[in-house]
Coordinates of C-alpha atoms in Angstrom, one line a residue:
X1429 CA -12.4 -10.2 0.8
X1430 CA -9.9 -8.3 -1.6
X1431 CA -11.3 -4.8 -0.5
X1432 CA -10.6 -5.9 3.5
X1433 CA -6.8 -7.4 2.9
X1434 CA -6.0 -3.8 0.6
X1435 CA -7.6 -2.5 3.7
X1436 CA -5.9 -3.9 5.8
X1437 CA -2.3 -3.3 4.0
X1438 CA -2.8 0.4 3.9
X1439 CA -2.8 -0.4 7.8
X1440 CA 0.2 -1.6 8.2
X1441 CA 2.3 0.5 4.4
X1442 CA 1.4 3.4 7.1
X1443 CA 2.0 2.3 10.1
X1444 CA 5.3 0.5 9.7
X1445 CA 8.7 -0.3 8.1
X1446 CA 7.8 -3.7 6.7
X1447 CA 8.6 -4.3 2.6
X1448 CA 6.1 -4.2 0.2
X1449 CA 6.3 -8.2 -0.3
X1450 CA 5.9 -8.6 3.7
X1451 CA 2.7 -6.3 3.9
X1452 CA 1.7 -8.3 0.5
X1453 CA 2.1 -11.8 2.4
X1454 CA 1.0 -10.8 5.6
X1455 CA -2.6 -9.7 3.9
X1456 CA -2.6 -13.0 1.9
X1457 CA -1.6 -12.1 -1.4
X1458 CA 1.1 -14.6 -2.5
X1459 CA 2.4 -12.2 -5.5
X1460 CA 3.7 -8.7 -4.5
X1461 CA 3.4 -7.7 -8.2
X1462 CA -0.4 -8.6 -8.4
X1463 CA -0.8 -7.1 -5.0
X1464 CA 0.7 -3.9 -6.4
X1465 CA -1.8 -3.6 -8.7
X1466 CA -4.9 -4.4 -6.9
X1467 CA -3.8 -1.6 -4.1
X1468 CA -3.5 1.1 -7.6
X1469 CA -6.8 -0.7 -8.3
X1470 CA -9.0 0.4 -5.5
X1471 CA -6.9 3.3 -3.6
X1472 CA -5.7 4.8 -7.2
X1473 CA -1.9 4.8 -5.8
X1474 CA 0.6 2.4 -5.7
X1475 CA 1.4 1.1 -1.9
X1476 CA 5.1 2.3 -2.5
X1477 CA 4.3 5.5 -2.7
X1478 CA 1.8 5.7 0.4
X1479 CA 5.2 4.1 2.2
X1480 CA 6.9 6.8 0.4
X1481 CA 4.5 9.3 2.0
X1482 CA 4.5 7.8 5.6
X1483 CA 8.3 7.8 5.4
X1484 CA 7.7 11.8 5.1
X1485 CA 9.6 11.2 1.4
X1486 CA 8.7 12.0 -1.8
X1487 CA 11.6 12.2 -4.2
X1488 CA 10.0 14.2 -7.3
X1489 CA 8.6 16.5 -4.9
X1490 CA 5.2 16.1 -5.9
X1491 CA 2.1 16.6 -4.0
X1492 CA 1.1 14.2 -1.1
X1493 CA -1.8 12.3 -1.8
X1494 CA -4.4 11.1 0.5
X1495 CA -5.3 7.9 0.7
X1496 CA -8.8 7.2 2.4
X1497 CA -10.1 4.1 3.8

């Protein structure tokens, strides 16, 4: 159940402008903070920067990464 919410909030980190907390609640989690670390857990990056890298913006001009699902 964990893997299809994260799944489902890489969805919508890419595909819109909604906060971090909003994806979080809107796939169930009621912490933002644990959410955090369950999307590092299984994609390896935290969802602020995929939103970072959908926004086209990565400050410390590293490399994109790519997030599969």
């Amino acid at each position: 159940i964990t893997i299809t919410r994260i799944s489902a909030a890489q969805n919508l980190l890419s595909k819109n402008n909604l906060s971090i907390t909003e994806v979080a609640t809107r796939c169930g989690f009621n912490d933002s903070n644990y959410f955090s670390g369950m999307y590092k857990k299984v994609y390896g990056v935290p969802p602020s920067l995929v939103r970072k890298q959908s926004e086209g913006v990565l400050s410390d001009g590293g490399e994109k990464y790519e997030v599969n699902v």
